[in-house]
Backbone as JSON, one array per atom type, in Angstrom:
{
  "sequence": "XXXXXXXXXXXXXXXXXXXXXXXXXXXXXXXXXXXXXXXXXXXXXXXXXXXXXXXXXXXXXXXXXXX",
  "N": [[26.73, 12.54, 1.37], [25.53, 15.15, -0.72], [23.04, 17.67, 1.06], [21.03, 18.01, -0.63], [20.6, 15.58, -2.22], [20.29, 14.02, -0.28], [17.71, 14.09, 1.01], [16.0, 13.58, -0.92], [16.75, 10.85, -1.44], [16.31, 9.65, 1.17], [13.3, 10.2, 1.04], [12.44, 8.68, -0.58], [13.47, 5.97, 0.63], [11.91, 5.89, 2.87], [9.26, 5.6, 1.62], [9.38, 3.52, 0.18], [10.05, 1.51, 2.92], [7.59, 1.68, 3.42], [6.01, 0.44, 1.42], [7.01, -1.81, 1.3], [7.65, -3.03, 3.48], [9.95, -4.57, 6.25], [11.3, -5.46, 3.86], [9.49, -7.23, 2.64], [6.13, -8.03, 1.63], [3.97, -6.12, 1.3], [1.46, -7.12, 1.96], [1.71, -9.37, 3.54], [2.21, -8.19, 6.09], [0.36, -6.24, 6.46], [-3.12, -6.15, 7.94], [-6.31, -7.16, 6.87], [-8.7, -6.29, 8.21], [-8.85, -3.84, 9.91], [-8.87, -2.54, 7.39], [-10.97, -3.2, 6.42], [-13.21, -2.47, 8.65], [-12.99, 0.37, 9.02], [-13.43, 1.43, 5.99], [-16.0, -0.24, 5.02], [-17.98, -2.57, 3.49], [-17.57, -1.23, 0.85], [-14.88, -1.6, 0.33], [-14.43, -3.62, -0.05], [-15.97, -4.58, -2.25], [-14.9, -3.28, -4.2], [-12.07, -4.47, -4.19], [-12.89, -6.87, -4.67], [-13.89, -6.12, -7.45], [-11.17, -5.01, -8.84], [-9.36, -6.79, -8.14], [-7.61, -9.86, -9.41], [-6.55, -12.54, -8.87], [-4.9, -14.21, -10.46], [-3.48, -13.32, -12.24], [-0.26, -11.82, -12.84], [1.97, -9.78, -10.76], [1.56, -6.31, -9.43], [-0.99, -4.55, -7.74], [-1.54, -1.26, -7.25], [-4.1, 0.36, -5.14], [-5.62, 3.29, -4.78], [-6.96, 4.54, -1.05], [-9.45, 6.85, -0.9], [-10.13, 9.01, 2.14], [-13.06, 10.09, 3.81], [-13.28, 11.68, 5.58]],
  "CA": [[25.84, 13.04, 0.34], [25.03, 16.95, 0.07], [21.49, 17.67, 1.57], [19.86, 18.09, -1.54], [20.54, 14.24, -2.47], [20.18, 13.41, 0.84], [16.48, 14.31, 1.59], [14.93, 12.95, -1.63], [16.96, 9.15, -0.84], [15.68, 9.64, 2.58], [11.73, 10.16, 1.3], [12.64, 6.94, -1.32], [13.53, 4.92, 1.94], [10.44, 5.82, 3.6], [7.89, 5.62, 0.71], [10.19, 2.18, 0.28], [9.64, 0.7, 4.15], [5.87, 1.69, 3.88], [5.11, -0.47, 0.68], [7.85, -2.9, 1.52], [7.89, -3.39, 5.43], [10.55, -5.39, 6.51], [11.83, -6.13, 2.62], [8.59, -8.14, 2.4], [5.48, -7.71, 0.96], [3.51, -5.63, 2.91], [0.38, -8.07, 2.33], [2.2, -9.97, 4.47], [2.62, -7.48, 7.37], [-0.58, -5.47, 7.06], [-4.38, -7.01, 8.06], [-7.28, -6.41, 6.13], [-9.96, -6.45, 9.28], [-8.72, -2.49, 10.47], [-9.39, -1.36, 6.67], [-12.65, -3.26, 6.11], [-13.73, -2.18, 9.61], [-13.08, 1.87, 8.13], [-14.48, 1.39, 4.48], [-17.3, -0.85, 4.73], [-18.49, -2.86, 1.78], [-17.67, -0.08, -0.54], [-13.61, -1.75, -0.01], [-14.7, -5.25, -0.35], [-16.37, -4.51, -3.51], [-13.52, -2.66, -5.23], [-11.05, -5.41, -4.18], [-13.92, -7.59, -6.14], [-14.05, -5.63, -9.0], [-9.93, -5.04, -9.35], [-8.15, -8.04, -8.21], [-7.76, -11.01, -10.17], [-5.56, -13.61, -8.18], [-4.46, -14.99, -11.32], [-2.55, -11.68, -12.94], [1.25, -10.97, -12.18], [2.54, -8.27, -10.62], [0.91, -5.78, -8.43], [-1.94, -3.44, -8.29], [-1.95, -0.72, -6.19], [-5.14, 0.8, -5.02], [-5.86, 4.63, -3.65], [-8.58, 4.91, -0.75], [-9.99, 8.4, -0.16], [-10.56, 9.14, 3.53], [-13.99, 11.03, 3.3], [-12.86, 12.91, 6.95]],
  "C": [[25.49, 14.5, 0.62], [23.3, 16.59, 0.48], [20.63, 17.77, 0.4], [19.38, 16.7, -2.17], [19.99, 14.15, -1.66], [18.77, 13.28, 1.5], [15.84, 13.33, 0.44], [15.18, 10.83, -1.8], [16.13, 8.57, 0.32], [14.08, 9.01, 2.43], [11.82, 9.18, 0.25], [12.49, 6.02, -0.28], [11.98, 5.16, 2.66], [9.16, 4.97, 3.12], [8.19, 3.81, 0.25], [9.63, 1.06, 1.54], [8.14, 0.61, 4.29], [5.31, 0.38, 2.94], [5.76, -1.72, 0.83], [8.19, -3.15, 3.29], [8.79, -4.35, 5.82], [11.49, -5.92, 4.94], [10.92, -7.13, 2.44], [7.8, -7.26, 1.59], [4.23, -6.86, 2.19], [1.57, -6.26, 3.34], [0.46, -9.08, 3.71], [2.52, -9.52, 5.63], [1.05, -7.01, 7.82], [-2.29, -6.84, 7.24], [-5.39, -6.39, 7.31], [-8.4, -5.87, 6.85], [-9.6, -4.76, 9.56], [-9.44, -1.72, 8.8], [-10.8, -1.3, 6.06], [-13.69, -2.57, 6.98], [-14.02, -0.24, 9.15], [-13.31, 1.9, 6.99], [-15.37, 0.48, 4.25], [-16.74, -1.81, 3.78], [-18.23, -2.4, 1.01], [-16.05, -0.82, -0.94], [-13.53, -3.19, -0.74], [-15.19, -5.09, -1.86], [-15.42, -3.55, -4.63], [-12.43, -3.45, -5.06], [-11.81, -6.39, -5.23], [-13.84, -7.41, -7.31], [-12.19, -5.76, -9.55], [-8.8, -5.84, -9.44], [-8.77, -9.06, -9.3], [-6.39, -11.58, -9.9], [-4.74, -14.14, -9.41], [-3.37, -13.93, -12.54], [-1.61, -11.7, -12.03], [1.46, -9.93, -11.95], [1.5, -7.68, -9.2], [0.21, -4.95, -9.13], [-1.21, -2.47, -6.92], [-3.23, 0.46, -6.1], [-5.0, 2.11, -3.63], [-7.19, 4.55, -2.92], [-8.56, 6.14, -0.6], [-10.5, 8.17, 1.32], [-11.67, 10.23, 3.42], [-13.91, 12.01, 4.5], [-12.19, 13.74, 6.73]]
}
């Protein structure tokens, strides 16, 4: 592949292994205790408000790091 393909496949594969870890789901890899432990209540209550177990598909949710 020339380099100009070759970098933006590259940052696909990455941005790929992060939300997909293993070709799974990455619910299934990551824990929730490290991100409740760094956003409080404030995460718990926006998982409250936006999930709904019963809806297909995925969400995905941005945190802000206030550091």
């Amino acid at each position: 592949f020339p380099v100009t393909i070759h970098i933006p496949i590259q940052q696909i594969k990455s941005i790929k292994e992060k939300l997909l870890p293993g070709n799974g789901l990455q619910e299934r890899h990551d824990n929730f205790i490290p991100l409740f432990v760094k956003y409080g209540l404030g995460m718990l209550d926006l998982l409250i408000k936006e999930l709904n177990p019963l809806e297909e598909g995925f969400l995905v949710l941005s945190l802000k790091d206030d550091n």
